[in-house]
PDB file of C-alpha atoms in Angstrom:
ATOM      1  CA  UNK A   1       5.641 -10.688   8.908  1.00 26.00           C
ATOM      2  CA  UNK A   2       9.037  -9.222   9.561  1.00 28.00           C
ATOM      3  CA  UNK A   3       9.361  -7.549   6.101  1.00 27.00           C
ATOM      4  CA  UNK A   4      12.317  -9.480   4.949  1.00 26.00           C
ATOM      5  CA  UNK A   5      12.414 -10.026   1.169  1.00 28.00           C
ATOM      6  CA  UNK A   6      11.625 -13.588   0.269  1.00 33.00           C
ATOM      7  CA  UNK A   7      10.209 -14.172   3.719  1.00 36.00           C
ATOM      8  CA  UNK A   8       8.466 -17.555   3.969  1.00 39.00           C
ATOM      9  CA  UNK A   9       5.315 -18.268   5.847  1.00 44.00           C
ATOM     10  CA  UNK A  10       5.795 -20.794   8.803  1.00 50.00           C
ATOM     11  CA  UNK A  11       3.279 -20.288  11.409  1.00 50.00           C
ATOM     12  CA  UNK A  12       3.483 -19.962  15.042  1.00 51.00           C
ATOM     13  CA  UNK A  13       1.328 -21.613  17.776  1.00 50.00           C
ATOM     14  CA  UNK A  14      -1.594 -19.395  17.161  1.00 51.00           C
ATOM     15  CA  UNK A  15      -1.440 -19.541  13.430  1.00 52.00           C
ATOM     16  CA  UNK A  16       0.174 -16.125  12.890  1.00 51.00           C
ATOM     17  CA  UNK A  17       3.043 -15.892  10.205  1.00 51.00           C
ATOM     18  CA  UNK A  18       6.433 -15.810  12.116  1.00 56.00           C
ATOM     19  CA  UNK A  19       9.417 -13.704  10.848  1.00 75.00           C
ATOM     20  CA  UNK A  20      11.467 -15.925   8.821  1.00 73.00           C
ATOM     21  CA  UNK A  21      14.161 -15.509   6.267  1.00 78.00           C
ATOM     22  CA  UNK A  22      14.911 -19.062   5.097  1.00 78.00           C
ATOM     23  CA  UNK A  23      13.712 -22.500   5.807  1.00 81.00           C
ATOM     24  CA  UNK A  24      16.672 -23.352   8.164  1.00 86.00           C
ATOM     25  CA  UNK A  25      16.002 -24.272  11.757  1.00 90.00           C
ATOM     26  CA  UNK A  26      17.715 -21.057  12.940  1.00 92.00           C
ATOM     27  CA  UNK A  27      16.247 -18.748  10.218  1.00 89.00           C
ATOM     28  CA  UNK A  28      13.347 -17.358  12.128  1.00 88.00           C
ATOM     29  CA  UNK A  29      12.371 -14.946  14.868  1.00 90.00           C
ATOM     30  CA  UNK A  30      11.747 -17.450  17.494  1.00 89.00           C
ATOM     31  CA  UNK A  31      14.853 -19.332  17.058  1.00 92.00           C
ATOM     32  CA  UNK A  32      16.921 -16.034  16.913  1.00 92.00           C
ATOM     33  CA  UNK A  33      15.332 -14.949  20.217  1.00 93.00           C
ATOM     34  CA  UNK A  34      16.170 -18.310  21.871  1.00 95.00           C
ATOM     35  CA  UNK A  35      19.876 -18.152  20.654  1.00 95.00           C
ATOM     36  CA  UNK A  36      20.305 -14.688  21.824  1.00 94.00           C
ATOM     37  CA  UNK A  37      18.730 -15.559  25.260  1.00 95.00           C
ATOM     38  CA  UNK A  38      21.295 -18.233  25.491  1.00 95.00           C
ATOM     39  CA  UNK A  39      24.028 -16.074  24.836  1.00 93.00           C
ATOM     40  CA  UNK A  40      22.939 -13.697  27.531  1.00 94.00           C
ATOM     41  CA  UNK A  41      22.670 -16.340  30.356  1.00 95.00           C
ATOM     42  CA  UNK A  42      25.223 -17.964  32.675  1.00 95.00           C
ATOM     43  CA  UNK A  43      25.775 -21.650  32.058  1.00 94.00           C
ATOM     44  CA  UNK A  44      23.440 -22.972  34.688  1.00 96.00           C
ATOM     45  CA  UNK A  45      20.577 -20.814  33.479  1.00 97.00           C
ATOM     46  CA  UNK A  46      21.442 -21.629  29.864  1.00 96.00           C
ATOM     47  CA  UNK A  47      21.118 -25.249  30.487  1.00 97.00           C
ATOM     48  CA  UNK A  48      17.874 -24.781  32.389  1.00 97.00           C
ATOM     49  CA  UNK A  49      16.413 -22.950  29.657  1.00 97.00           C
ATOM     50  CA  UNK A  50      17.233 -25.721  27.089  1.00 97.00           C
ATOM     51  CA  UNK A  51      15.974 -28.288  29.222  1.00 97.00           C
ATOM     52  CA  UNK A  52      12.649 -26.482  29.661  1.00 95.00           C
ATOM     53  CA  UNK A  53      12.310 -25.838  25.933  1.00 94.00           C
ATOM     54  CA  UNK A  54      12.944 -29.394  25.027  1.00 95.00           C
ATOM     55  CA  UNK A  55      11.023 -31.057  27.615  1.00 94.00           C
ATOM     56  CA  UNK A  56       7.898 -28.742  27.474  1.00 90.00           C
ATOM     57  CA  UNK A  57       7.719 -29.663  23.806  1.00 86.00           C
ATOM     58  CA  UNK A  58       7.915 -33.384  24.526  1.00 87.00           C
ATOM     59  CA  UNK A  59       5.385 -33.326  27.425  1.00 86.00           C
ATOM     60  CA  UNK A  60       2.846 -31.035  25.694  1.00 82.00           C
ATOM     61  CA  UNK A  61       2.905 -32.400  22.078  1.00 72.00           C
ATOM     62  CA  UNK A  62       1.430 -30.309  19.522  1.00 66.00           C
ATOM     63  CA  UNK A  63      -0.584 -28.223  21.897  1.00 73.00           C
ATOM     64  CA  UNK A  64      -0.486 -24.788  20.142  1.00 68.00           C
ATOM     65  CA  UNK A  65      -0.926 -22.878  23.542  1.00 73.00           C
ATOM     66  CA  UNK A  66       2.326 -24.270  25.004  1.00 77.00           C
ATOM     67  CA  UNK A  67       4.487 -25.308  22.212  1.00 78.00           C
ATOM     68  CA  UNK A  68       6.153 -23.144  19.519  1.00 83.00           C
ATOM     69  CA  UNK A  69       7.541 -25.452  16.860  1.00 85.00           C
ATOM     70  CA  UNK A  70      10.221 -23.049  15.728  1.00 87.00           C
ATOM     71  CA  UNK A  71      11.539 -22.626  19.291  1.00 91.00           C
ATOM     72  CA  UNK A  72      11.315 -26.349  19.850  1.00 91.00           C
ATOM     73  CA  UNK A  73      13.310 -27.199  16.639  1.00 93.00           C
ATOM     74  CA  UNK A  74      15.887 -24.553  17.518  1.00 95.00           C
ATOM     75  CA  UNK A  75      16.305 -26.150  21.029  1.00 96.00           C
ATOM     76  CA  UNK A  76      16.615 -29.786  19.564  1.00 96.00           C
ATOM     77  CA  UNK A  77      19.160 -28.257  16.953  1.00 96.00           C
ATOM     78  CA  UNK A  78      21.272 -26.920  19.917  1.00 97.00           C
ATOM     79  CA  UNK A  79      21.307 -30.551  21.450  1.00 97.00           C
ATOM     80  CA  UNK A  80      22.199 -32.077  18.116  1.00 96.00           C
ATOM     81  CA  UNK A  81      24.909 -29.678  17.452  1.00 96.00           C
ATOM     82  CA  UNK A  82      26.360 -29.998  21.065  1.00 95.00           C
ATOM     83  CA  UNK A  83      26.351 -33.929  20.589  1.00 95.00           C
ATOM     84  CA  UNK A  84      27.747 -34.007  17.217  1.00 94.00           C
ATOM     85  CA  UNK A  85      30.067 -30.985  17.504  1.00 93.00           C
ATOM     86  CA  UNK A  86      28.877 -30.071  14.007  1.00 92.00           C
ATOM     87  CA  UNK A  87      27.268 -26.560  13.780  1.00 89.00           C
ATOM     88  CA  UNK A  88      26.484 -26.725  10.016  1.00 88.00           C
ATOM     89  CA  UNK A  89      22.964 -25.554  10.273  1.00 86.00           C
ATOM     90  CA  UNK A  90      22.228 -22.163   8.499  1.00 82.00           C
ATOM     91  CA  UNK A  91      22.429 -19.384  11.009  1.00 83.00           C
ATOM     92  CA  UNK A  92      24.440 -21.177  13.509  1.00 88.00           C
ATOM     93  CA  UNK A  93      27.644 -19.579  12.135  1.00 86.00           C
ATOM     94  CA  UNK A  94      26.533 -16.344  13.827  1.00 86.00           C
ATOM     95  CA  UNK A  95      26.882 -17.898  17.238  1.00 89.00           C
ATOM     96  CA  UNK A  96      30.456 -19.031  17.504  1.00 89.00           C
ATOM     97  CA  UNK A  97      30.901 -21.936  20.027  1.00 90.00           C
ATOM     98  CA  UNK A  98      27.401 -22.950  19.965  1.00 92.00           C
ATOM     99  CA  UNK A  99      28.616 -26.637  19.910  1.00 93.00           C
ATOM    100  CA  UNK A 100      30.087 -26.386  23.448  1.00 93.00           C
ATOM    101  CA  UNK A 101      27.262 -24.147  25.124  1.00 93.00           C
ATOM    102  CA  UNK A 102      25.925 -27.032  27.065  1.00 96.00           C
ATOM    103  CA  UNK A 103      27.423 -29.948  29.112  1.00 96.00           C
ATOM    104  CA  UNK A 104      27.730 -33.466  27.703  1.00 96.00           C
ATOM    105  CA  UNK A 105      25.575 -34.767  30.595  1.00 97.00           C
ATOM    106  CA  UNK A 106      22.644 -32.378  29.690  1.00 97.00           C
ATOM    107  CA  UNK A 107      22.933 -33.187  26.063  1.00 97.00           C
ATOM    108  CA  UNK A 108      22.716 -36.952  26.625  1.00 97.00           C
ATOM    109  CA  UNK A 109      19.863 -36.493  29.032  1.00 97.00           C
ATOM    110  CA  UNK A 110      18.008 -34.541  26.415  1.00 97.00           C
ATOM    111  CA  UNK A 111      18.880 -36.752  23.330  1.00 98.00           C
ATOM    112  CA  UNK A 112      15.892 -39.198  23.734  1.00 97.00           C
ATOM    113  CA  UNK A 113      13.549 -36.341  24.538  1.00 96.00           C
ATOM    114  CA  UNK A 114      14.787 -34.350  21.541  1.00 97.00           C
ATOM    115  CA  UNK A 115      13.897 -37.329  19.283  1.00 96.00           C
ATOM    116  CA  UNK A 116      10.445 -37.236  20.721  1.00 93.00           C
ATOM    117  CA  UNK A 117      10.237 -33.574  19.990  1.00 92.00           C
ATOM    118  CA  UNK A 118      11.087 -34.166  16.471  1.00 92.00           C
ATOM    119  CA  UNK A 119       8.347 -36.814  16.231  1.00 88.00           C
ATOM    120  CA  UNK A 120       5.884 -34.239  17.694  1.00 85.00           C
ATOM    121  CA  UNK A 121       6.876 -31.437  15.397  1.00 82.00           C
ATOM    122  CA  UNK A 122       7.149 -33.605  12.226  1.00 80.00           C
ATOM    123  CA  UNK A 123       3.948 -35.557  12.686  1.00 77.00           C
ATOM    124  CA  UNK A 124       1.577 -33.650  15.033  1.00 72.00           C
ATOM    125  CA  UNK A 125       2.098 -30.029  14.283  1.00 70.00           C
ATOM    126  CA  UNK A 126       0.588 -30.004  10.699  1.00 62.00           C
ATOM    127  CA  UNK A 127      -0.687 -26.444  11.196  1.00 60.00           C
ATOM    128  CA  UNK A 128       3.006 -25.541  11.193  1.00 69.00           C
ATOM    129  CA  UNK A 129       4.204 -27.323   7.995  1.00 68.00           C
ATOM    130  CA  UNK A 130       1.134 -26.248   6.069  1.00 64.00           C
ATOM    131  CA  UNK A 131       2.164 -22.613   6.526  1.00 65.00           C
ATOM    132  CA  UNK A 132       5.040 -22.702   4.342  1.00 66.00           C
ATOM    133  CA  UNK A 133       4.486 -20.854   1.051  1.00 65.00           C
ATOM    134  CA  UNK A 134       5.764 -23.578  -1.344  1.00 74.00           C
ATOM    135  CA  UNK A 135       6.695 -27.160  -1.258  1.00 78.00           C
ATOM    136  CA  UNK A 136      10.437 -26.526  -1.755  1.00 83.00           C
ATOM    137  CA  UNK A 137      10.690 -24.455   1.258  1.00 80.00           C
ATOM    138  CA  UNK A 138       8.648 -27.122   3.184  1.00 79.00           C
ATOM    139  CA  UNK A 139      10.886 -29.955   2.003  1.00 84.00           C
ATOM    140  CA  UNK A 140      13.950 -27.932   3.018  1.00 85.00           C
ATOM    141  CA  UNK A 141      12.480 -27.478   6.566  1.00 84.00           C
ATOM    142  CA  UNK A 142      11.715 -31.066   6.682  1.00 85.00           C
ATOM    143  CA  UNK A 143      15.221 -31.713   5.598  1.00 89.00           C
ATOM    144  CA  UNK A 144      16.575 -30.051   8.595  1.00 90.00           C
ATOM    145  CA  UNK A 145      14.465 -32.127  10.861  1.00 91.00           C
ATOM    146  CA  UNK A 146      15.875 -35.236   9.131  1.00 93.00           C
ATOM    147  CA  UNK A 147      19.402 -33.919   9.525  1.00 94.00           C
ATOM    148  CA  UNK A 148      18.780 -33.425  13.369  1.00 95.00           C
ATOM    149  CA  UNK A 149      17.376 -36.876  13.566  1.00 95.00           C
ATOM    150  CA  UNK A 150      20.653 -38.313  12.053  1.00 95.00           C
ATOM    151  CA  UNK A 151      22.695 -36.217  14.343  1.00 95.00           C
ATOM    152  CA  UNK A 152      20.874 -37.339  17.352  1.00 96.00           C
ATOM    153  CA  UNK A 153      21.094 -40.947  16.363  1.00 92.00           C
ATOM    154  CA  UNK A 154      24.832 -41.302  16.060  1.00 82.00           C
TER     155      UNK A 154
END
């Protein structure tokens, strides 16, 4: 645990509680680490990392040794934000310009794969969803998934 007051208990791929401070897609250590890495990379490397995060999650499904749902959801959120130009996820405000980090060509390429990732994380990663401390937080996190799905389906 990260020691934040009100920390909720999403679990990582090996079942350990990840540091979270909210149920939002960017409100956890894995997502924050991914966003910080994106900020530190040049455009080509940033796009390659996003491609790897999203496609690995789609290819390997719910294999907890290869897929971190929190990181996968953060990657999909970057795709959704880039396509919709709507950075309204909690935590995105700390990364100005997030909606223009990736090329439209890459975002369109990753759109159908991102929808598959949402299916995987939502339906096949039950160990991740059962880690939340209460139903309200789990519902809020699932609401973020529904929001991404809507943004990707426009």
